[in-house]
Coordinates of C-alpha atoms and ligand atoms in Angstrom, one line a residue:
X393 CA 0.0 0.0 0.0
X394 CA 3.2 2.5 1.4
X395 CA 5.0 1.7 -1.8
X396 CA 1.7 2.1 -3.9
X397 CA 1.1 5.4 -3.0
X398 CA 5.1 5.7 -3.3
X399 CA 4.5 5.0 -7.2
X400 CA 1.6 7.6 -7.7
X401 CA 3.4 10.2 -5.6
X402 CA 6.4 9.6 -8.3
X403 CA 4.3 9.6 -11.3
X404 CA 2.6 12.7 -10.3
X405 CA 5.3 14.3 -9.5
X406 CA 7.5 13.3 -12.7
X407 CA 4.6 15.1 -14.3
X408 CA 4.2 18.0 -12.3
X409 CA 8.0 18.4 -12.4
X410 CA 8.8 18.0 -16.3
X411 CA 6.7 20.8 -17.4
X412 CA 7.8 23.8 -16.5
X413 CA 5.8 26.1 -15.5
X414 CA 7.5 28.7 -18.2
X415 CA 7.5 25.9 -20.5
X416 CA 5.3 27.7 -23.7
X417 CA 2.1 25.6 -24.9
X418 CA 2.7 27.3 -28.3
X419 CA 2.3 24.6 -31.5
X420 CA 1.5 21.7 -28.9
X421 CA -1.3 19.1 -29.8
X422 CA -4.7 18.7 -28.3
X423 CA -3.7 15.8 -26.6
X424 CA -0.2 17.1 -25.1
X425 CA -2.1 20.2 -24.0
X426 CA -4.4 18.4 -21.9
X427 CA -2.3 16.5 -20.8
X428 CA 0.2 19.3 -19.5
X429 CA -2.9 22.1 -18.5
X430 CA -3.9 20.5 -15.6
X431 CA -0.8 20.0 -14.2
X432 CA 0.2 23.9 -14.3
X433 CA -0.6 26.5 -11.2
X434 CA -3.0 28.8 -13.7
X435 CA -2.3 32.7 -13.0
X436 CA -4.6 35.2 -14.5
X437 CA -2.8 37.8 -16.5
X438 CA -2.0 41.1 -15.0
X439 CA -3.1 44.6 -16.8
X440 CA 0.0 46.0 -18.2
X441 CA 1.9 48.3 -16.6
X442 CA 0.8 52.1 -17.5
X443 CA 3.8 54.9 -18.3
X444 CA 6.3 55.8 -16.1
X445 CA 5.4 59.1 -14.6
X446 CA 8.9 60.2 -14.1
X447 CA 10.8 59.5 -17.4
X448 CA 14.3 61.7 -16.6
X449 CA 17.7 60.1 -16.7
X450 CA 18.7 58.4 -13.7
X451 CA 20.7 55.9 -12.2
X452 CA 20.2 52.6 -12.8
X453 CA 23.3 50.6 -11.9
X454 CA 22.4 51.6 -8.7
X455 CA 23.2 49.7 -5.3
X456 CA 20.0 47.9 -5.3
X457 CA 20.5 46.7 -9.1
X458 CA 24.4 45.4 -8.6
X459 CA 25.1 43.0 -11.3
X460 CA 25.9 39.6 -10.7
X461 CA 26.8 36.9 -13.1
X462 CA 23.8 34.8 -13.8
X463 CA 23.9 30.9 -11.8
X464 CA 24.2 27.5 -13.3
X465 CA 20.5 27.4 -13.5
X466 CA 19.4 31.1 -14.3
X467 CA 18.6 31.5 -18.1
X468 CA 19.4 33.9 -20.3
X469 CA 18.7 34.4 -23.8
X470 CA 19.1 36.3 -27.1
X471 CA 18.2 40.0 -25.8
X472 CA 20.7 41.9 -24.5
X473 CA 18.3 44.1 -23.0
X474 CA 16.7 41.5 -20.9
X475 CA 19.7 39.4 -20.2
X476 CA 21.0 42.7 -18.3
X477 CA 17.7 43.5 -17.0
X478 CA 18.0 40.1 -15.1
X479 CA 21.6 40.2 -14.7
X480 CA 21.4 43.9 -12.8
X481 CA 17.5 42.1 -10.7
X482 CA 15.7 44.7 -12.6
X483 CA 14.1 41.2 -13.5
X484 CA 13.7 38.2 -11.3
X485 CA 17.9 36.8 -12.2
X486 CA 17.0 33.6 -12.7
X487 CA 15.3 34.7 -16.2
X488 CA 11.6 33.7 -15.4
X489 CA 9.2 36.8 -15.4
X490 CA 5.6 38.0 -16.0
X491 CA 5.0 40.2 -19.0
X492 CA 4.0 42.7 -16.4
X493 CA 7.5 42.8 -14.8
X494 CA 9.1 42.3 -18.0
X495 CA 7.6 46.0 -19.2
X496 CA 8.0 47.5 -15.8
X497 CA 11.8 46.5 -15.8
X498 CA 11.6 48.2 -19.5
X499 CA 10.4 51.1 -18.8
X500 CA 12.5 51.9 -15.1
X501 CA 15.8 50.0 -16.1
X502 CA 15.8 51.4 -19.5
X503 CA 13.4 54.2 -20.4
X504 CA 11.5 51.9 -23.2
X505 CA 8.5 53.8 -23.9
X506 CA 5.1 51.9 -22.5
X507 CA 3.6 51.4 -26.2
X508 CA 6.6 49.9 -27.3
X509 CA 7.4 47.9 -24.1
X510 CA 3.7 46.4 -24.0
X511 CA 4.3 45.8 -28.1
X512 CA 7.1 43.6 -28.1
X513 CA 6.5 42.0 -24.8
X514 CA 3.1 40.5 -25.5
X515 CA 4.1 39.8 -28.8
X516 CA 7.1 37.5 -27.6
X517 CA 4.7 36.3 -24.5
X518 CA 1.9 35.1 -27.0
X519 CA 4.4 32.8 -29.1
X520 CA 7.0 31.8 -26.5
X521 CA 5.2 32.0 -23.2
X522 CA 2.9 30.1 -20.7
X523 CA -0.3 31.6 -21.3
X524 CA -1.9 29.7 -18.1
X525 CA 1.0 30.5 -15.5
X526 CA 1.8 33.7 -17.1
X527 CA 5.4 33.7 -16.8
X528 CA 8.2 33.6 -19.9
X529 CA 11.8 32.8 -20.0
X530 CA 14.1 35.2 -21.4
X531 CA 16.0 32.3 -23.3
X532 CA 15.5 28.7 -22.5
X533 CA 14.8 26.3 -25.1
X534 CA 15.2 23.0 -23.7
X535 CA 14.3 19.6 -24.1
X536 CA 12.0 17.9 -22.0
X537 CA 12.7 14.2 -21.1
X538 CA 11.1 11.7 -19.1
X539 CA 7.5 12.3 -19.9
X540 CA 5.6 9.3 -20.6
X541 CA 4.4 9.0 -23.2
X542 CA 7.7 11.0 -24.5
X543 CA 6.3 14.5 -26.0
X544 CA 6.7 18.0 -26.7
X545 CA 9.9 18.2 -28.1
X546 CA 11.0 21.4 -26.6
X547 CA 10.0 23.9 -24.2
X548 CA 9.6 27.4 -26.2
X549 CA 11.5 30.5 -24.7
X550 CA 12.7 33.5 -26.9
X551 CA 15.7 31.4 -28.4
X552 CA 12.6 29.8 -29.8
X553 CA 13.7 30.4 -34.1
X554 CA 10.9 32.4 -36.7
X555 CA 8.3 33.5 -33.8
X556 CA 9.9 36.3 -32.4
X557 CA 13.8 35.5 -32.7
X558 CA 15.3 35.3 -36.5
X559 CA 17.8 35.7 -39.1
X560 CA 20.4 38.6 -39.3
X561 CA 21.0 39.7 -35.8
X562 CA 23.8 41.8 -34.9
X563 CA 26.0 39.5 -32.6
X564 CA 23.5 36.3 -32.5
X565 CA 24.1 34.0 -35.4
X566 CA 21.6 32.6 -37.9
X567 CA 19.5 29.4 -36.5
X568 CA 20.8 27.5 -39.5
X569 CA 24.0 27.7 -38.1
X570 CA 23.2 26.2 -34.8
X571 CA 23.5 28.7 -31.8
X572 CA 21.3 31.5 -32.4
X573 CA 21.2 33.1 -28.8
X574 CA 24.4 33.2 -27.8
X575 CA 27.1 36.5 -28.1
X576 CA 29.6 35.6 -31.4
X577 CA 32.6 37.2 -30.9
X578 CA 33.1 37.3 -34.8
X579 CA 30.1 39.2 -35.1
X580 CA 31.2 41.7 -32.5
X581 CA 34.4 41.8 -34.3
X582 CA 32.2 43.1 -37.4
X583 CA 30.0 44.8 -35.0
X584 CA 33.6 46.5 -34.1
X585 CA 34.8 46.9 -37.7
X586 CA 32.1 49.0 -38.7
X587 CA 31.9 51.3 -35.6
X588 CA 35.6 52.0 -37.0
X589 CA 34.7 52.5 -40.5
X590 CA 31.6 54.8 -40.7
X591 CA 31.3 56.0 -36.8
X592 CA 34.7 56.8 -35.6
X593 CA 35.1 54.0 -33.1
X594 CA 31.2 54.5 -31.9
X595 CA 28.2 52.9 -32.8
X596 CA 25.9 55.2 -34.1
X597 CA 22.7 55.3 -36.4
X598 CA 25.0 55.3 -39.7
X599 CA 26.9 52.6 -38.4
X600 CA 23.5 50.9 -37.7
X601 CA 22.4 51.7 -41.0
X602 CA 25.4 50.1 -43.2
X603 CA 25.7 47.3 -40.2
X604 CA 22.0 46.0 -40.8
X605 CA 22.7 46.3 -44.5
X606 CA 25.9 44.2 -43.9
X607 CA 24.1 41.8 -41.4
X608 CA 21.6 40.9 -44.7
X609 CA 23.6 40.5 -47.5
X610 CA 25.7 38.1 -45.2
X611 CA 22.7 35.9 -44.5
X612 CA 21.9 36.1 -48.1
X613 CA 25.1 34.6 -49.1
X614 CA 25.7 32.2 -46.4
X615 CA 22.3 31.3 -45.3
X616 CA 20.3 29.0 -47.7
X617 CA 16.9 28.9 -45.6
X618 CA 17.6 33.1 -44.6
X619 CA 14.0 34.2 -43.8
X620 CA 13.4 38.1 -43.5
X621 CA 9.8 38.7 -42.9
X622 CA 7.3 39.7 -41.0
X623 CA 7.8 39.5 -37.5
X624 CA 11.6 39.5 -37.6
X625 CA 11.8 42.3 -40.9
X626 CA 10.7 44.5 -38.2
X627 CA 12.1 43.5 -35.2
X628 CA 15.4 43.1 -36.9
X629 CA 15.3 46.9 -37.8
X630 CA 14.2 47.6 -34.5
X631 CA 17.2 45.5 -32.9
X632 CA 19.5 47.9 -34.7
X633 CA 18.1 51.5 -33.5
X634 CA 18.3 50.0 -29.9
X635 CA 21.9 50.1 -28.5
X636 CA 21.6 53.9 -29.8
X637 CA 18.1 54.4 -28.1
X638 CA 19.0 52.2 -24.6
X639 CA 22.7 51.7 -24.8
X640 CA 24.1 54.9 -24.3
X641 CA 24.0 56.8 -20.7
X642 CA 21.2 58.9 -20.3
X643 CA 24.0 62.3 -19.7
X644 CA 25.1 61.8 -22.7
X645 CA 23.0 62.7 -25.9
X646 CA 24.9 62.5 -28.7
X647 CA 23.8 59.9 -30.0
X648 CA 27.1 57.8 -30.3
X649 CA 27.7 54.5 -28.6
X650 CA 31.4 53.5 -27.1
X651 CA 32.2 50.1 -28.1
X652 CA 33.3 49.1 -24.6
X653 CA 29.8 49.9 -22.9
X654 CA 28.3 48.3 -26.3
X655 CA 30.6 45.1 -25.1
X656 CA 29.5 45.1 -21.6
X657 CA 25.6 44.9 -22.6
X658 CA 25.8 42.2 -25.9
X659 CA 28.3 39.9 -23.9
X660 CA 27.8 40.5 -20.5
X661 CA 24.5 41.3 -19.8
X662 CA 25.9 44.3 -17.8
X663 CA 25.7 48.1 -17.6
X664 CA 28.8 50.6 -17.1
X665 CA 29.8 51.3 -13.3
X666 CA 27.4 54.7 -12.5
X667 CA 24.9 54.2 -15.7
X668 CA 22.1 56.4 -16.2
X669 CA 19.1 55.3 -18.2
X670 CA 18.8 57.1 -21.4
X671 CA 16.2 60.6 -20.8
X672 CA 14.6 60.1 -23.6
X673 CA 11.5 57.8 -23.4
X674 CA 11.4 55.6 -26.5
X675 CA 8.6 54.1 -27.5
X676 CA 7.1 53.3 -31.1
X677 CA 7.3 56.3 -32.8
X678 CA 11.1 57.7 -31.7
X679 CA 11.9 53.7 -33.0
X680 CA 10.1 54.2 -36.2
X681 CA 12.5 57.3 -36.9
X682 CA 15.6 55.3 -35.9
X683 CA 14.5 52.6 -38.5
X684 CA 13.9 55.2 -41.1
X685 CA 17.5 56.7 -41.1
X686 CA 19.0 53.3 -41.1
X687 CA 16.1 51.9 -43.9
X688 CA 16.8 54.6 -46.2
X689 CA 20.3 54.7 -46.9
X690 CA 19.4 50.6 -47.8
X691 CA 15.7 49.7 -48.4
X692 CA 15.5 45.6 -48.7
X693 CA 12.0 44.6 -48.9
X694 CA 10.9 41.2 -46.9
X695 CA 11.7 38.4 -48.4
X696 CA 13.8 34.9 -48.2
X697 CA 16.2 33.0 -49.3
X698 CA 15.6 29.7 -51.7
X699 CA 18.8 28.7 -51.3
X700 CA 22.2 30.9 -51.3
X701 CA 22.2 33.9 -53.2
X702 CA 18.8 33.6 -54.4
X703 CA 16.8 36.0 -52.3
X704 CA 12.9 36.5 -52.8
X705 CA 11.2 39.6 -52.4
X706 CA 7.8 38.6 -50.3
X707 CA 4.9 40.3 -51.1
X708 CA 2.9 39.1 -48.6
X709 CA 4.8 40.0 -45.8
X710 CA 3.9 43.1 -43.8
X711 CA 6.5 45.9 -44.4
X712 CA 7.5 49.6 -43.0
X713 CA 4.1 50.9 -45.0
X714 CA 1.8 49.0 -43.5
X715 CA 2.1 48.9 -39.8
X716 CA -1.1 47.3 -39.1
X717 CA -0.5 44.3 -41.1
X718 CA 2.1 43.4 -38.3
X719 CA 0.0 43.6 -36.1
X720 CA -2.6 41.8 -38.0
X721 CA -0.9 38.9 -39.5
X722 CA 0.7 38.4 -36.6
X723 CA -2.7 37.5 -34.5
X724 CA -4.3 35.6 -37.5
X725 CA -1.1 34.3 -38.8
X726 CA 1.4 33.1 -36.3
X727 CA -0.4 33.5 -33.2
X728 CA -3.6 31.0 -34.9
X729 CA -1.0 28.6 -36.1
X730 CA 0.7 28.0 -32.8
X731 CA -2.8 28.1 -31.0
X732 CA -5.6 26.2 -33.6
X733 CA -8.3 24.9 -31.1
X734 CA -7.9 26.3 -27.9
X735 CA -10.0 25.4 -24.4
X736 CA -10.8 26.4 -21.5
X737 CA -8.4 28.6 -19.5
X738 CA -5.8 28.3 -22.5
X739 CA -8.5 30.0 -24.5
X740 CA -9.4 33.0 -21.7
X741 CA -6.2 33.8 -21.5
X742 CA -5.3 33.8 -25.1
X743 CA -7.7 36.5 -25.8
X744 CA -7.0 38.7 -23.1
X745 CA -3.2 38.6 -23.9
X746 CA -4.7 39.2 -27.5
X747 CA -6.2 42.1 -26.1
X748 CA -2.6 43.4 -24.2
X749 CA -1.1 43.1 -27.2
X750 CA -3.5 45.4 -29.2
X751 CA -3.7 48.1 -26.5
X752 CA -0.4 50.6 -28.4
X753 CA -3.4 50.2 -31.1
X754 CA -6.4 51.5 -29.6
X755 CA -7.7 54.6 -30.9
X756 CA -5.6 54.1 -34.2
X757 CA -7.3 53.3 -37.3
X758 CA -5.9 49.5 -37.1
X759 CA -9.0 47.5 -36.2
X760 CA -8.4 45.2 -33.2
X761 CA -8.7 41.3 -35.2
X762 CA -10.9 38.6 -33.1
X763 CA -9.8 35.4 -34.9
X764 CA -11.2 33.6 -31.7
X765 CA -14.0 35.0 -31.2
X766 CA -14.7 38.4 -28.8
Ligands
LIG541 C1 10.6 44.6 -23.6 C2 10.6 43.3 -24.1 C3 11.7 42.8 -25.0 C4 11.6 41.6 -25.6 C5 10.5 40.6 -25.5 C6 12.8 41.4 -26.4 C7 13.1 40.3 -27.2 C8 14.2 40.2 -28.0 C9 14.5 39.1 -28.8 C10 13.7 37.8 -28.9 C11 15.6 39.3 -29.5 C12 16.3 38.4 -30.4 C13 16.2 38.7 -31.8 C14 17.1 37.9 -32.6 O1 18.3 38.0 -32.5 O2 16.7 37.1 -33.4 C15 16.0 40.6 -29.1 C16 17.1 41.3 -29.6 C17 17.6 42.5 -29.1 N1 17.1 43.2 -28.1 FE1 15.4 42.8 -27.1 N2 13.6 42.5 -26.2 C18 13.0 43.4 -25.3 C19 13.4 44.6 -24.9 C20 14.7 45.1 -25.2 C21 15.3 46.2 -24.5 C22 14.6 47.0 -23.4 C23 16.5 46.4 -25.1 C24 17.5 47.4 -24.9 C25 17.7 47.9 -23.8 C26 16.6 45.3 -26.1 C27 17.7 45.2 -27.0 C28 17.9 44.3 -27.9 C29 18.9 44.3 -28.9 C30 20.0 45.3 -29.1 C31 18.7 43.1 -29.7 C32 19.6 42.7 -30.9 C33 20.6 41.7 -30.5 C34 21.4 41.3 -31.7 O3 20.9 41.3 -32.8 O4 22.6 41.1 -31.5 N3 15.5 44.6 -26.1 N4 15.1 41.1 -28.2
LIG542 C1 1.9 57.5 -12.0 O1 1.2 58.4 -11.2 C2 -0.2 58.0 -11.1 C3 -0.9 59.1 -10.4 O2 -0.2 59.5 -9.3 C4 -0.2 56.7 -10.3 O3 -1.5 56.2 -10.1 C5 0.6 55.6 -11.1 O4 0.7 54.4 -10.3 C6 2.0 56.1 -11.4 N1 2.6 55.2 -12.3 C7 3.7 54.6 -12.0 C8 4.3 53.7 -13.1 O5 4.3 54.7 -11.0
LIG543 C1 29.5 33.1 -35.3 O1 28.9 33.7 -36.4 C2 29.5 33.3 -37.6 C3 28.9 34.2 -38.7 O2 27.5 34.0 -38.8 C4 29.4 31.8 -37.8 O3 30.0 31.4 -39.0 C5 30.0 31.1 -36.7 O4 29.7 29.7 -36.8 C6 29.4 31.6 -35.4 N1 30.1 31.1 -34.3 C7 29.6 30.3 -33.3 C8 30.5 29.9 -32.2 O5 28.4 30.1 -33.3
LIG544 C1 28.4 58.6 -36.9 O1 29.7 58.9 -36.7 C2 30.4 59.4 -37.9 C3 31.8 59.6 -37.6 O2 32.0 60.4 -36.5 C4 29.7 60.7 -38.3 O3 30.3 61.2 -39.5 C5 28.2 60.5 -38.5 O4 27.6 61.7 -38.8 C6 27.6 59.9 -37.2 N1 26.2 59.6 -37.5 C7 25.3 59.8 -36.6 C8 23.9 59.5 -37.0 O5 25.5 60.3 -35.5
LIG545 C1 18.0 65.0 -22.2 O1 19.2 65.5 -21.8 C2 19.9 66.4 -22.7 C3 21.2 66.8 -22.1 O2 21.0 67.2 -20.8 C4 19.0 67.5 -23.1 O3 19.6 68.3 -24.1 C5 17.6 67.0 -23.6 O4 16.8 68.1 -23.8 C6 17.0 66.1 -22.6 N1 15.8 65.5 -23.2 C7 14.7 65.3 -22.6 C8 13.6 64.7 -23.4 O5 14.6 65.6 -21.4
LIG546 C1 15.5 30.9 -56.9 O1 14.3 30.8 -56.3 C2 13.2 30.7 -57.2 C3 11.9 30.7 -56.3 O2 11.8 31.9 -55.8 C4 13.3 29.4 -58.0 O3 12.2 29.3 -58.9 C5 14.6 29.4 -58.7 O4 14.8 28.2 -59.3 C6 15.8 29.6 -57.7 N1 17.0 29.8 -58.5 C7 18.1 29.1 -58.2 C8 19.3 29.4 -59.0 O5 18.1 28.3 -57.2
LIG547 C1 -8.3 38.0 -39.1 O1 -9.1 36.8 -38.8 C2 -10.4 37.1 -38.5 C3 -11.1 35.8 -37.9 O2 -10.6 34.7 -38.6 C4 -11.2 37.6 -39.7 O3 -12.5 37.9 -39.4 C5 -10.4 38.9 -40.2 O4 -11.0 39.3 -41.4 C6 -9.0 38.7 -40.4 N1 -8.4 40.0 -40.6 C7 -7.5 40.2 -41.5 C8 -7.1 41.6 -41.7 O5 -7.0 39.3 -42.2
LIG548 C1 15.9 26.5 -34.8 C2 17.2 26.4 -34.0 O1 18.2 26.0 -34.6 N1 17.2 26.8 -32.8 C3 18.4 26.7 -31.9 C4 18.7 28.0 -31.2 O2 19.8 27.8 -30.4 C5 19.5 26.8 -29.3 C6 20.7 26.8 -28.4 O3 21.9 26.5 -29.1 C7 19.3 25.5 -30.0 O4 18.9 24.5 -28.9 C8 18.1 25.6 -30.9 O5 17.9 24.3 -31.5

């Protein structure tokens, strides 16, 4: 009897144990998600996080935010930005967060303006997430092992490759080349080269500019499954205005980012000694005038690669003149693909992230999109 209850103790907790509660339910089956739902602590999600009231430089390397080297078992992932929000406890260290705490740590650690902070988090919460516990992981795609029978494969996160993360980063490699989270030094020595070339030793929005360009052509010619559209077209623009809008103390305002400090966040999660958060608060419009200096000098249209050196325009990917259509075909396109038939409390809180995610769009004259119903 002891040693039967010993047995369903185990098996429950074998269960229990091997999903994790950040563990995303994106692109599972009907089967593994019932499965895996009950077995998960449901939260409800929290209203996001309004402005900051106070958006002045300050400092944010400050003796409650020390950095500290993240643990064996604290994740970290392909953003710099939230790797040294977690690395500096402006996010829980070990890399597991709301989206609540991931746009408050946004907006206080780095002056992210709330549009723009509520944008890309619930975009990357939607497709990497756990809708039900309503915590993400900053990185943290794993395998799971010892569920019986054996299933999902892996255990979404950002690292997770054409949701949210993609082709052409700045210091991440390409998926197709294995480690695309991770900081590669021969990137940052490119990074490095072009500072030298077209900023004067400092990363700036014209090094940004020739940089992205450089970043593409590289993926067209090495990369024979490059993919450059909709989501990551924009977020890769985006990527590149950011060390200029977030990297560069808040005293300054020049404009011009010093390789060392650029170093310190892309490798090592970590601000200078003393750093003040930018004073400017940057949200979606300040990011759509970064893109356009660094689009114009180089306008690629989204497209892919069928095989090297054959890139594709793609026009039916969203692009810089249709702003909605992000937002659209990102609910009825990838969001509906990773989610086809949802239940229950998978399906409440699906449309009330939905909703989160539309909010920078209320008032606009992009219709809100109900592909599950209101
Ligand atoms: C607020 C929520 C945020 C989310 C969900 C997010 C997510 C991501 C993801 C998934 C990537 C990887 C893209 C790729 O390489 O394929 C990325 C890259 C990047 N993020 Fe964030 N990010 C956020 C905020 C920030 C902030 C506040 C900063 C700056 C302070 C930042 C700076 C960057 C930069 C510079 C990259 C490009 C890295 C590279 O290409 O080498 N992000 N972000
Ligand atoms: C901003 O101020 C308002 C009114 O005082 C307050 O309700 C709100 O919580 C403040 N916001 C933040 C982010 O502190
Ligand atoms: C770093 O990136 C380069 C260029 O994309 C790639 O060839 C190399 O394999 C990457 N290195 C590592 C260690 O991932
Ligand atoms: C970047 O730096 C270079 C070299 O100093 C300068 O010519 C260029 O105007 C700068 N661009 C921006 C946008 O600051
Ligand atoms: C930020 O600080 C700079 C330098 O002190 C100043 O010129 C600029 O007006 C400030 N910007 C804002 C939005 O406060
Ligand atoms: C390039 O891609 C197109 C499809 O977009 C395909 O029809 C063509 O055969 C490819 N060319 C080469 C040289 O692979
Ligand atoms: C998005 O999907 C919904 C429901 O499936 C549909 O009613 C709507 O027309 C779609 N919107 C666009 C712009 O494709
Ligand atoms: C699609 C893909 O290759 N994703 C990879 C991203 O990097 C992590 C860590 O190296 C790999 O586990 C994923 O397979």
């Amino acid at each position: 009897m002891i040693r039967l209850i010993g047995l369903i103790c185990l098996a429950l907790a074998s269960v229990a144990t091997t999903f994790p509660a950040y563990g995303s339910l994106a692109g599972l089956s009907d089967e593994e998600l019932s499965r895996i739902i009950p077995t998960l602590h449901a939260r409800s999600a929290e209203i996001p996080p309004g402005p900051l009231n106070d958006t002045s430089a300050k400092l944010v390397n400050d003796k409650n935010h020390p950095w500290k080297p993240a643990g064996p078992h604290d994740i970290r992932g392909p953003c710099p930005g939230l790797n040294t929000l977690a690395s500096h406890g402006w996010l829980p260290r070990n890399g597991i967060a709301t989206p609540g705490q991931i746009v408050t740590a946004a907006q206080n650690g780095f002056n992210m303006g709330n549009d723009l902070a509520i944008f890309v988090t619930y975009a990357a919460f939607l497709v990497d997430g756990n809708l039900v516990t309503n915590l993400l992981s900053i990185g943290g795609k794993s395998s799971l092992t010892g569920l019986d029978p054996p299933a999902p494969a892996i255990v979404g996160g950002l690292n997770t490759h054409a949701v949210f993360e993609g082709d052409a980063s700045t210091t991440r490699a390409d998926a197709f080349f294995g480690d695309n989270h991770s900081f590669n030094e021969t990137l940052f020595q490119e990074f490095t080269s072009f500072s030298n070339r077209f900023g004067g030793g400092k990363y700036n929005l014209s090094v940004a500019a020739e940089f992205r360009f450089q970043r593409i052509q590289d993926s067209i010619a090495t990369n024979p499954q490059f993919s450059f559209i909709s989501p990551r077209y924009f977020t890769a623009y985006a990527e590149s205005v950011f060390p200029v809008a977030f990297f560069i103390d808040g005293r300054k305002s020049d404009g011009q980012l010093d390789l060392d400090v650029a170093r310190g966040f892309f490798q090592n999660s970590r601000m200078p000694d003393g750093f003040f958060r930018s004073n400017v608060s940057t949200g979606i419009n300040e990011i759509g005038n970064g893109i356009g200096e660094i689009f114009t000098p180089h306008p690629i249209q989204p497209g892919e690669n069928h095989g090297i050196n054959n890139y594709t325009l793609n026009p039916n990917s969203a692009d810089f003149s249709n702003l909605c259509k992000l937002y659209t075909d990102f609910v009825n396109n990838t969001v509906v693909s990773l989610y086809s038939k949802p239940k229950g409390t998978l399906l409440t809180a699906l449309k009330r992230n939905l909703h989160f995610f539309y909010s920078p769009f209320q008032g606009s004259e992009c219709p809100e999109v109900f592909p599950y119903g209101k």
